[in-house]
Short mmCIF file of C-alpha atoms and ligand atoms in Angstrom, two decimals:
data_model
loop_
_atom_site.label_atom_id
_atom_site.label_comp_id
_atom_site.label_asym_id
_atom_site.label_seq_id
_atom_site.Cartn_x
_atom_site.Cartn_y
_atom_site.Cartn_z
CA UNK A 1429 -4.07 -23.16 25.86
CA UNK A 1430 -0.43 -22.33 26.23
CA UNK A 1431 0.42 -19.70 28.74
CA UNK A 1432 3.88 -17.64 29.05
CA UNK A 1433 4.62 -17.27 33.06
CA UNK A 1434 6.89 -15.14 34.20
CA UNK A 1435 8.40 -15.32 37.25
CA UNK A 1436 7.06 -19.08 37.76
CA UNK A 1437 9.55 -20.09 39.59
CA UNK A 1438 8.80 -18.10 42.47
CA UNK A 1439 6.17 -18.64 45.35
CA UNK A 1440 2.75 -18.12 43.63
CA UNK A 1441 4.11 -18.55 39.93
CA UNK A 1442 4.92 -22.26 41.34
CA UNK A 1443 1.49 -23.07 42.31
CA UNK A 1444 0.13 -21.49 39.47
CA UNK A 1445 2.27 -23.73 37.28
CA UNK A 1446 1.04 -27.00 38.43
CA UNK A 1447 -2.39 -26.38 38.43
CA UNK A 1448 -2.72 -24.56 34.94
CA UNK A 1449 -0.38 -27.98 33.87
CA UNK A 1450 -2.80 -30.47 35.96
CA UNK A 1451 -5.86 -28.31 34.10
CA UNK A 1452 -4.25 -29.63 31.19
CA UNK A 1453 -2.55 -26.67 29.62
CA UNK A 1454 0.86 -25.84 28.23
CA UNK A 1455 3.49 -23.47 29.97
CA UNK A 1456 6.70 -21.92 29.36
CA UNK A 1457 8.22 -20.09 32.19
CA UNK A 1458 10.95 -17.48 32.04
CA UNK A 1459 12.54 -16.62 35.59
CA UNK A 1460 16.02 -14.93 36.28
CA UNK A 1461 16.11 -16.57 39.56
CA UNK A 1462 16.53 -13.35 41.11
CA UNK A 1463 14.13 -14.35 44.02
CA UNK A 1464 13.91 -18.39 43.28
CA UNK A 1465 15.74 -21.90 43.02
CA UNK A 1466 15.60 -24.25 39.88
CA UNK A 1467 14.39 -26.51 42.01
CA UNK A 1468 10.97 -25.07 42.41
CA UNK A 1469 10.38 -25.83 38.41
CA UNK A 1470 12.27 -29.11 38.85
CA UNK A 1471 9.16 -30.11 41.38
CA UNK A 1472 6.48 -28.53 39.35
CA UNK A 1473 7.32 -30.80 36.50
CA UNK A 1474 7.36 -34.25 38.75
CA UNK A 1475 4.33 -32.96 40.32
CA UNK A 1476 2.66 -32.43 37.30
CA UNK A 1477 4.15 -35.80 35.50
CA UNK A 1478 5.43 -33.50 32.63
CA UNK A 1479 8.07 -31.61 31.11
CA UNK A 1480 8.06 -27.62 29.92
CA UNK A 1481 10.23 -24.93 28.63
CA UNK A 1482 12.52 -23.13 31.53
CA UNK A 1483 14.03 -19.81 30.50
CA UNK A 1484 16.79 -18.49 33.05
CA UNK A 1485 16.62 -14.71 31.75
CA UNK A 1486 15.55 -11.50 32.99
CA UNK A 1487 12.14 -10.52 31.77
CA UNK A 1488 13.69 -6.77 31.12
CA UNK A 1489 16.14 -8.34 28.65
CA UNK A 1490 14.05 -7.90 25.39
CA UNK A 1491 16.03 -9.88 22.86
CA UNK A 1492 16.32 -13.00 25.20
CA UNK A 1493 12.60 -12.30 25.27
CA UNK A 1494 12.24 -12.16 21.50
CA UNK A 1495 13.41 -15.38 21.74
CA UNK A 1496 10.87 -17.54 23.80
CA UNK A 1497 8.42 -15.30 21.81
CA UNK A 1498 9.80 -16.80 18.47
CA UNK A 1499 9.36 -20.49 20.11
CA UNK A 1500 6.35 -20.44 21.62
CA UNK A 1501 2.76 -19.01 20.36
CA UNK A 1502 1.09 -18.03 23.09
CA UNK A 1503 -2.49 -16.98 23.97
CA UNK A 1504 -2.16 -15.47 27.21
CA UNK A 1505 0.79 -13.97 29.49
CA UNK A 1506 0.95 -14.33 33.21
CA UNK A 1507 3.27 -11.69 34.52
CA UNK A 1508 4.39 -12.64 38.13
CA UNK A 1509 8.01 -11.71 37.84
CA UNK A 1510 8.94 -8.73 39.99
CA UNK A 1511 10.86 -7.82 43.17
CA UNK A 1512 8.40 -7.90 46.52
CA UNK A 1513 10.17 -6.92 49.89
CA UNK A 1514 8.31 -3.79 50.90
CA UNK A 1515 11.25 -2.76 53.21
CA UNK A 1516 14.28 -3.56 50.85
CA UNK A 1517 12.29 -1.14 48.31
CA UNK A 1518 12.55 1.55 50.84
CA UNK A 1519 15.93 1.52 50.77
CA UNK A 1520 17.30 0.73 47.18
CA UNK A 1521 14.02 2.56 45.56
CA UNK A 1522 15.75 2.26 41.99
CA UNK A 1523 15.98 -1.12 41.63
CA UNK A 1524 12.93 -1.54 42.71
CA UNK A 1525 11.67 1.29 39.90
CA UNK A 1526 13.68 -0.38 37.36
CA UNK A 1527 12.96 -3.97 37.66
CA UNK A 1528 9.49 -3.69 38.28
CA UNK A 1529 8.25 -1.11 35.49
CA UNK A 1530 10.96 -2.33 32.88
CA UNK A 1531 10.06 -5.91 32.86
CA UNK A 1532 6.41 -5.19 32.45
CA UNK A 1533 7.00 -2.10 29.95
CA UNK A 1534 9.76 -4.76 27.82
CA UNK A 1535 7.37 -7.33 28.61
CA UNK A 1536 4.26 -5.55 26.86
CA UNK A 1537 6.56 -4.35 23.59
CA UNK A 1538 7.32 -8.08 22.65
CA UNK A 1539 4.03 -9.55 23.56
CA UNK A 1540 2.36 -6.44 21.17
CA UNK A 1541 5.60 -6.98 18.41
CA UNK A 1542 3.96 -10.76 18.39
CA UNK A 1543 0.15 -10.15 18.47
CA UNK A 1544 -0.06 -11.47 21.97
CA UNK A 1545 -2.55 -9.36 24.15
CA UNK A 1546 -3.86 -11.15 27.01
CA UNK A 1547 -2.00 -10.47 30.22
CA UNK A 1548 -2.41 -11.62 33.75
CA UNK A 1549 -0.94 -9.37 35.73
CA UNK A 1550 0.19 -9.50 39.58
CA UNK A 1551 -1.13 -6.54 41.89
CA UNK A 1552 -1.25 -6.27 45.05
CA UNK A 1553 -3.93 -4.75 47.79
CA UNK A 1554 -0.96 -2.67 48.85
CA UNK A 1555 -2.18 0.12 46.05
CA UNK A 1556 -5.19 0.63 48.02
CA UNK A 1557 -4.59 3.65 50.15
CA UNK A 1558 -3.74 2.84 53.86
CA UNK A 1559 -7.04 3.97 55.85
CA UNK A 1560 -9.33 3.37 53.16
CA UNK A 1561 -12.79 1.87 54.72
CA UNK A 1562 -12.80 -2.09 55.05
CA UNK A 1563 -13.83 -4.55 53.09
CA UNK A 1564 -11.76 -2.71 50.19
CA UNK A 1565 -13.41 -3.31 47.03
CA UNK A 1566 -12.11 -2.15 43.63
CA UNK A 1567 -13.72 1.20 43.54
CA UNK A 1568 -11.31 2.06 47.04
CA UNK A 1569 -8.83 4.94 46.77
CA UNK A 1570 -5.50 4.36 45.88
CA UNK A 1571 -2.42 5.55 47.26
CA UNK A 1572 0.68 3.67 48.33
CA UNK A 1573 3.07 4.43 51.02
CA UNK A 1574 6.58 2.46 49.72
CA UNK A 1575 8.37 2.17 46.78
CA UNK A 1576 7.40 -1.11 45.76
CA UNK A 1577 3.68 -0.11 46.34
CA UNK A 1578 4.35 2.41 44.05
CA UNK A 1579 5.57 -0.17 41.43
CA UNK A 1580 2.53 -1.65 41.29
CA UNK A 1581 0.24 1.02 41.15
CA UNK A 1582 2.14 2.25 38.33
CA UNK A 1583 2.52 -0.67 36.30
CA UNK A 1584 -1.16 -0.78 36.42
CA UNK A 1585 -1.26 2.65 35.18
CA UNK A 1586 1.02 1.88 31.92
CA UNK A 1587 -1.75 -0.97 31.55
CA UNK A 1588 -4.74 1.22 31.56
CA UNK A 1589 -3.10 3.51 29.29
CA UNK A 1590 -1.82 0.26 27.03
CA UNK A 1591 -5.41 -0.75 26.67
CA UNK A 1592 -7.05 2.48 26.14
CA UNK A 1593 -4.43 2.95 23.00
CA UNK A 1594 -5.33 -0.13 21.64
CA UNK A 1595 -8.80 -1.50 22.85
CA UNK A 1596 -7.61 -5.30 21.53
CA UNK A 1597 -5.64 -5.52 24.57
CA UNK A 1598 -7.12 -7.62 27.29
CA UNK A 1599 -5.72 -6.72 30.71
CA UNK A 1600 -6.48 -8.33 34.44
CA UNK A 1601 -4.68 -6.65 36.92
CA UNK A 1602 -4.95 -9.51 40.22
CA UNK A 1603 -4.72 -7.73 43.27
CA UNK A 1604 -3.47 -10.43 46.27
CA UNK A 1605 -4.32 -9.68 49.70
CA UNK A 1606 -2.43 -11.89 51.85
CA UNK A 1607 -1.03 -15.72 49.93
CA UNK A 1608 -0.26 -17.96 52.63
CA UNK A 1609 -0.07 -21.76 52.51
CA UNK A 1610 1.65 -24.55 50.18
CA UNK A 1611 0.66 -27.23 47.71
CA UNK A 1612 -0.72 -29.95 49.95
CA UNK A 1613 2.15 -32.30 48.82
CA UNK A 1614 4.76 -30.51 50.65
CA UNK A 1615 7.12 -30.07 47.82
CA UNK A 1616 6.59 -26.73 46.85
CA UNK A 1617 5.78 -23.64 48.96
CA UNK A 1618 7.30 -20.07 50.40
CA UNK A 1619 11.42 -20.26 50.14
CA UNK A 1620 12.15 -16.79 51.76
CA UNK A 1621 15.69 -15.63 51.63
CA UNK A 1622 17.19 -14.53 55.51
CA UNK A 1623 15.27 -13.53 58.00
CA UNK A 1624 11.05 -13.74 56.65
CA UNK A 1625 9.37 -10.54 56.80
CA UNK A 1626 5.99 -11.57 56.37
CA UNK A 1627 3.90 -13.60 59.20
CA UNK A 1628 3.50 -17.27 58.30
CA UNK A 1629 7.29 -18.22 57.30
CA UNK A 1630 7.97 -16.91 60.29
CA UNK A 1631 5.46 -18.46 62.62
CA UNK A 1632 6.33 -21.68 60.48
CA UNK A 1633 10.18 -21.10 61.53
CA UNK A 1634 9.37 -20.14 64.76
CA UNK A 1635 7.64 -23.76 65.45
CA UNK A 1636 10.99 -25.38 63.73
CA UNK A 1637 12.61 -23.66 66.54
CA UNK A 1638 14.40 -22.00 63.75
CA UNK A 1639 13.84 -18.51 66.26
CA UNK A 1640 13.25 -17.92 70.28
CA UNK A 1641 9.87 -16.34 69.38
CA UNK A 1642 7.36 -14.40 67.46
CA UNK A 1643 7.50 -10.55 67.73
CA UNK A 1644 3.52 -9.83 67.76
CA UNK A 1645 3.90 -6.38 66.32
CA UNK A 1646 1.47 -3.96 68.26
CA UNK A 1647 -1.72 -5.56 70.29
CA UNK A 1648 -3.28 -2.03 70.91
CA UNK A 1649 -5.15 -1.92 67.49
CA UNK A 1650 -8.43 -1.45 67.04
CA UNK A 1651 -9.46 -5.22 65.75
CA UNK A 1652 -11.00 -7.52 68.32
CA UNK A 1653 -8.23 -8.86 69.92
CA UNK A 1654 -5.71 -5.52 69.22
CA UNK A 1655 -3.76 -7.49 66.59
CA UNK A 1656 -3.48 -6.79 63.11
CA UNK A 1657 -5.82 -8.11 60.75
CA UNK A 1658 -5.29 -9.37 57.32
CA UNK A 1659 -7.10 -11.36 54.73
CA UNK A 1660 -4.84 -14.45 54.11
CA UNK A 1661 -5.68 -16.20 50.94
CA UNK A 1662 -4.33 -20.01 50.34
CA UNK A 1663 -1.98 -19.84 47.64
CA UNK A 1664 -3.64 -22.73 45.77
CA UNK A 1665 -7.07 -20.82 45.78
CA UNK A 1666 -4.84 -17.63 44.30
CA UNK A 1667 -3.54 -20.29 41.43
CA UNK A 1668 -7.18 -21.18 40.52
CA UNK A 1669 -7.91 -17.24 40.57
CA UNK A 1670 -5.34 -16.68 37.50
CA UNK A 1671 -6.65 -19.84 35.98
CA UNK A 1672 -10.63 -18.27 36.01
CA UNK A 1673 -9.19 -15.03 35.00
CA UNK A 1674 -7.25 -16.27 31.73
CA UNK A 1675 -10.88 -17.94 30.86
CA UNK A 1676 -12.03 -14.10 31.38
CA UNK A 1677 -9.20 -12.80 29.60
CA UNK A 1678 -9.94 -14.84 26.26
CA UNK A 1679 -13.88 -13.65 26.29
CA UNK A 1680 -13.04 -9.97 27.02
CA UNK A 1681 -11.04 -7.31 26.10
CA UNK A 1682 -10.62 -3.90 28.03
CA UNK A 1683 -8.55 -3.87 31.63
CA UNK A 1684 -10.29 -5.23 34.81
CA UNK A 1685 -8.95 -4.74 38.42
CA UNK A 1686 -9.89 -7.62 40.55
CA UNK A 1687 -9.17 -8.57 44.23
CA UNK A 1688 -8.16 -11.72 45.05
CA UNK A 1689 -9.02 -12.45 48.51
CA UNK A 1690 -11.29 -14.30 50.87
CA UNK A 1691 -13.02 -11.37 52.57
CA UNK A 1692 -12.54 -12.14 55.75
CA UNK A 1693 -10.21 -10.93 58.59
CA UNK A 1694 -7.92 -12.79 60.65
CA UNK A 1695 -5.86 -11.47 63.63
CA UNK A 1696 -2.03 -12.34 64.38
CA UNK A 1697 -3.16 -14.26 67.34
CA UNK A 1698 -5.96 -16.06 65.14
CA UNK A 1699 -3.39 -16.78 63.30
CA UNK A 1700 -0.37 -18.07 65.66
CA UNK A 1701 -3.75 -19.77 67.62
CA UNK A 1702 -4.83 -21.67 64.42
CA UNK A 1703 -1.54 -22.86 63.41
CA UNK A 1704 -0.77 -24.36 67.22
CA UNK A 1705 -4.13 -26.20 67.23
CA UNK A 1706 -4.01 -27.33 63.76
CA UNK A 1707 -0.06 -28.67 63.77
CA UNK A 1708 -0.23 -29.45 67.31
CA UNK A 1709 3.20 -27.44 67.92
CA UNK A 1710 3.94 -24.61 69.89
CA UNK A 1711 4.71 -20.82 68.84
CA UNK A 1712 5.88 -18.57 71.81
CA UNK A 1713 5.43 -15.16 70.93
CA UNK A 1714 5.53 -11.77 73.04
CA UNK A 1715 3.94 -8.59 72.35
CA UNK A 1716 6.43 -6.04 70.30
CA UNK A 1717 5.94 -2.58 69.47
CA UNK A 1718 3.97 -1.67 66.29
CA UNK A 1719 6.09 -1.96 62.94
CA UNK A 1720 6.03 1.34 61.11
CA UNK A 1721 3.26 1.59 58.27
CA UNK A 1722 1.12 -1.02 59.24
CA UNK A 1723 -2.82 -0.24 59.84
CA UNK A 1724 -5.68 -2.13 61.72
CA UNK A 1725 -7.15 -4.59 59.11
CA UNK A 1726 -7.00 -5.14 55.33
CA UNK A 1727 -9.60 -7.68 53.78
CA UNK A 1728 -11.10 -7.69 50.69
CA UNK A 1729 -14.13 -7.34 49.01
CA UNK A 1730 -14.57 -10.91 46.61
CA UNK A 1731 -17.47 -9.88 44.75
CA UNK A 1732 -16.26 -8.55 41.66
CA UNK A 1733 -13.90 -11.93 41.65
CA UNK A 1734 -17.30 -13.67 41.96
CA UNK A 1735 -19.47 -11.84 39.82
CA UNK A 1736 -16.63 -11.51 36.86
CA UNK A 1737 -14.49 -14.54 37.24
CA UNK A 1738 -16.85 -17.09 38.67
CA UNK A 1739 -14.15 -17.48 41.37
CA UNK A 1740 -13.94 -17.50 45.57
CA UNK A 1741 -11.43 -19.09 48.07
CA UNK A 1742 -12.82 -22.11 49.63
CA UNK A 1743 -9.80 -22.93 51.36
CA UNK A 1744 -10.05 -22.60 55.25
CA UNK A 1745 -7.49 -20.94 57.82
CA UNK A 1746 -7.07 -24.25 59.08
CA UNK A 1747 -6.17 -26.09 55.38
CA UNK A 1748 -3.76 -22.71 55.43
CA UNK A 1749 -2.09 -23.25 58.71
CA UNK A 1750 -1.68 -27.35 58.09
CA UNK A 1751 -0.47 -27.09 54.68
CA UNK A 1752 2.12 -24.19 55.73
CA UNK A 1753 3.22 -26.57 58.11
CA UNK A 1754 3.46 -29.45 55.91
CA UNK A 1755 5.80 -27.47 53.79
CA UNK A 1756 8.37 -26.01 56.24
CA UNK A 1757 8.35 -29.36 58.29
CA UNK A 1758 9.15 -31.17 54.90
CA UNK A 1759 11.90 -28.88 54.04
CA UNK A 1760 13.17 -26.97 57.09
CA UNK A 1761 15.70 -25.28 54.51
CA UNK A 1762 13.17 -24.48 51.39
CA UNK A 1763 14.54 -25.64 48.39
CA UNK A 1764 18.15 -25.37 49.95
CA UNK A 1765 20.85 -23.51 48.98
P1 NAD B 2256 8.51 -14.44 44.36
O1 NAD B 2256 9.66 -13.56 44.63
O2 NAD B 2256 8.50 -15.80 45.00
O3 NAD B 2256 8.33 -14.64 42.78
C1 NAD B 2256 8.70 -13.65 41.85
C2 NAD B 2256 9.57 -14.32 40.82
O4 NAD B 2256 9.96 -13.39 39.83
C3 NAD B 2256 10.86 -14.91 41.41
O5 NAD B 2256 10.97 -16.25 41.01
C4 NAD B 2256 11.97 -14.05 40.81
O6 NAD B 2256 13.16 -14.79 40.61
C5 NAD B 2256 11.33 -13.58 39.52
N1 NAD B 2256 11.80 -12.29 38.99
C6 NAD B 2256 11.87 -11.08 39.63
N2 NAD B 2256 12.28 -10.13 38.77
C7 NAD B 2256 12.48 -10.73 37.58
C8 NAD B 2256 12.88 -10.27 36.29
N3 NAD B 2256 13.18 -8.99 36.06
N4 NAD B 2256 12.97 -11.17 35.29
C9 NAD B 2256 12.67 -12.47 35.50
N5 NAD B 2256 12.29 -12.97 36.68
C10 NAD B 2256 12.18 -12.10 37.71
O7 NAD B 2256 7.19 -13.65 44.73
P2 NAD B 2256 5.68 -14.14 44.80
O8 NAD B 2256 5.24 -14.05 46.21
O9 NAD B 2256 5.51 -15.40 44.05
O10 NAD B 2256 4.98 -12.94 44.02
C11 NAD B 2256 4.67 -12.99 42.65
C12 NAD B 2256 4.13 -11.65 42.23
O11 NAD B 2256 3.00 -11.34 43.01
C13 NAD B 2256 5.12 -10.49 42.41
O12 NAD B 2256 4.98 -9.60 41.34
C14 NAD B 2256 4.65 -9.86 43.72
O13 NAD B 2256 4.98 -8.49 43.77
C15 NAD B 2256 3.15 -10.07 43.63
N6 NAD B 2256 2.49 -10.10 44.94
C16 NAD B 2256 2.96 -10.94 45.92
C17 NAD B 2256 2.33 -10.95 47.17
C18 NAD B 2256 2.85 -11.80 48.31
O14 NAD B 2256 2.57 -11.51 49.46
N7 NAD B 2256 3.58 -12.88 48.05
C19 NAD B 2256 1.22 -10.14 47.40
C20 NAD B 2256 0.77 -9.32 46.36
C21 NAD B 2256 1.42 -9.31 45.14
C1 WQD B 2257 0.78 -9.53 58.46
C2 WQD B 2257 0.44 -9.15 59.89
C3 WQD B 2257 1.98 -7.59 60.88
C4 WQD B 2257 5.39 -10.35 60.93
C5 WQD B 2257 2.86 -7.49 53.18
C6 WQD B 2257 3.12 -6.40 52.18
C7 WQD B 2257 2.06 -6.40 51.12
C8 WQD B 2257 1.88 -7.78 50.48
C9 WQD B 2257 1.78 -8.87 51.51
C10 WQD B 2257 3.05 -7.87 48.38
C11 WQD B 2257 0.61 -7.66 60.18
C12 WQD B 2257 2.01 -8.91 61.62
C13 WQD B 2257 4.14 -9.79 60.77
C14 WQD B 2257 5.88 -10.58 62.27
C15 WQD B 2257 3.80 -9.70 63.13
N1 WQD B 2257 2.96 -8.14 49.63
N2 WQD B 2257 3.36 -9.48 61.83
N3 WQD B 2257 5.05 -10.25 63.31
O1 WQD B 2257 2.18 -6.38 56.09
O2 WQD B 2257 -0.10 -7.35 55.59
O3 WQD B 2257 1.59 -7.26 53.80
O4 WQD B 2257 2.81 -8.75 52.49
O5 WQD B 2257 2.33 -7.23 47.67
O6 WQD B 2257 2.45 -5.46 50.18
O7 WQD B 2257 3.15 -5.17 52.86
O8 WQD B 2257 1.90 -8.87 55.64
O9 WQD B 2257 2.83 -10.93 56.60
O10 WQD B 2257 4.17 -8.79 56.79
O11 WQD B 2257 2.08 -9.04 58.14
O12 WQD B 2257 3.10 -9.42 64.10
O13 WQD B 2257 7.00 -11.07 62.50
O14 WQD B 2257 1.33 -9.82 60.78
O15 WQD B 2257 2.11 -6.51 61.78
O16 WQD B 2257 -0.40 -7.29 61.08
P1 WQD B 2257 1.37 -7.36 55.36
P2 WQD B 2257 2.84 -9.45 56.76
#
């Protein structure tokens, strides 16, 4: 098949990439490299022992769009591209607004202009609302507490409506718990910019010695060790999710919400424990206050991914925390700047 991507330069779009291309398929990717380095598709290709179309333009810029739509005939549209830093959204809401809706609203008018109506696109278990009862499955209320949350949930509103206008439309709307982890080759993985927000590249940078120590934010939850609890998802098992749910998209139409996630819960200290053990390196840590808007635990229900897509993890915290490790090790500077 041949498969648009946008944003596949980035973190998951990367390992999505190389397995659709080592499952045989063709790509063309179109990232403004708002959030990524060339060299991310520069190692997809040697990975995968083959060439593709690279687009440097910004997926809200609808004649550059027209363009790659005029090459390339595709059957299905992965849209990854967006802007992800729940705190940065906080505090420039617009461009959050703008880059997130626009790109999929310009996104859907070409791919409709060209009779292309089979889109992948990236959620997030952030629209489930904070409280909701654990395992979340898709049937949870929503409700977001951030601008970029908001993004999302909206965008999948505009594709509920898109597909309820015209019933041709087949829509997936992926929603990632927690993507952790690297390609097992090292060469391609999580390239945060500054200071990383999210656990792993931190632990991971914390073991470089990259900083003093890991701020453990809150141990006074109510999770069996009083540390937050997340479901964290390998990012290769997330690649082979969007790979099982373009063979949906081609044998269904209508719009389908779908967790992506392993269902079960691990603490921080499960976490900072596994990666020690498994790397055999040390991450100091003390105890910090909570961070504002974080809750207890967030894990998934996989069924629907099961029952649907034919699709579950079966990558282990351990294949997480090593191939992490691998990465950051490899390239203590990402893809360097
Ligand atoms: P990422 O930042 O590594 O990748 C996103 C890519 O999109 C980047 O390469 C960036 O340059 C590109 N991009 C952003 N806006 C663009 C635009 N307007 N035009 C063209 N390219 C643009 O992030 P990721 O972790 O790979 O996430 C991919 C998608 O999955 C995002 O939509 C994100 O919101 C969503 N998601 C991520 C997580 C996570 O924890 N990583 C969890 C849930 C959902
Ligand atoms: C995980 C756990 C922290 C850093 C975020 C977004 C979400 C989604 C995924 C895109 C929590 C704790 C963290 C640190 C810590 N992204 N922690 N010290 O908050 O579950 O989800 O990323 O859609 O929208 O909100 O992930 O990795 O930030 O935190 O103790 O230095 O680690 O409190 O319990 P989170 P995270």
């Amino acid at each position: 098949m041949n498969i648009l991507v946008t944003g596949g330069a980035g973190y998951i779009g990367s390992h999505t990439c190389l397995e659709l291309l080592r499952r045989g398929h063709d790509i063309t990717v179109v990232d403004s490299l708002v959030n990524a380095q060339r060299e991310a598709v520069k190692r997809v290709q040697q990975l995968a022992g083959r060439e593709f179309p690279f687009y440097q333009a910004d997926v809200r810029d609808e004649e550059a769009l027209e363009t790659v739509f005029a090459v390339g005939r595709f059957d299905c549209v992965i849209h990854f591209a967006g802007l992800k830093a729940v705190g940065e959204s906080v505090g420039i809401p617009l461009r959050y607004y703008d880059n997130n809706l626009n790109s999929t609203i310009t996104l859907c008018r070409v791919m409709q202009r060209h009779g292309v109506k089979r889109l992948i696109f990236s959620s997030s278990a952030t629209v489930y609302k904070p409280g909701v009862p654990m395992p979340a499955d898709e049937s949870s209320e929503l409700g977001c507490t951030n601008p970029y949350g908001w993004t999302k949930f909206m965008c999948e509103q505009i594709l509920r409506d898109l597909v309820v206008a015209d019933p041709d439309w087949s829509v997936v709307l992926l929603r990632y718990f927690n993507p952790i982890g690297a390609d097992p080759s090292g060469r391609i993985g999580e390239d945060p910019t500054g200071i990383p927000n999210n656990l792993l590249p931190f632990v991971a940078q914390t073991a470089l010695g990259r900083h003093k120590e890991l701020h453990v934010f809150g141990n006074d939850y109510q999770t069996h060790d009083g540390t937050g609890v997340r479901d964290y998802i390998h990012v290769s098992d997330l690649a082979d999710g969007h790979v099982a749910a373009i063979d949906y998209a081609m044998n269904h139409t209508g719009c389908e919400a779908i967790n992506l996630g392993t269902g079960i819960g691990y603490s921080v200290l499960d976490i900072v424990h596994a990666f020690e053990r498994v790397n055999g390196v040390k991450v100091p840590y003390v105890i910090s206050p909570r961070r504002p808007g974080d809750v207890d635990a967030v894990f998934a229900s996989p069924d629907k991914a099961r029952r649907l897509l034919g699709w579950e993890a079966r990558r282990s915290l351990d294949d997480m925390c090593r191939d992490s490790w691998h990465w950051q090790s490899m390239n203590p500077q990402g893809y360097g700047r």
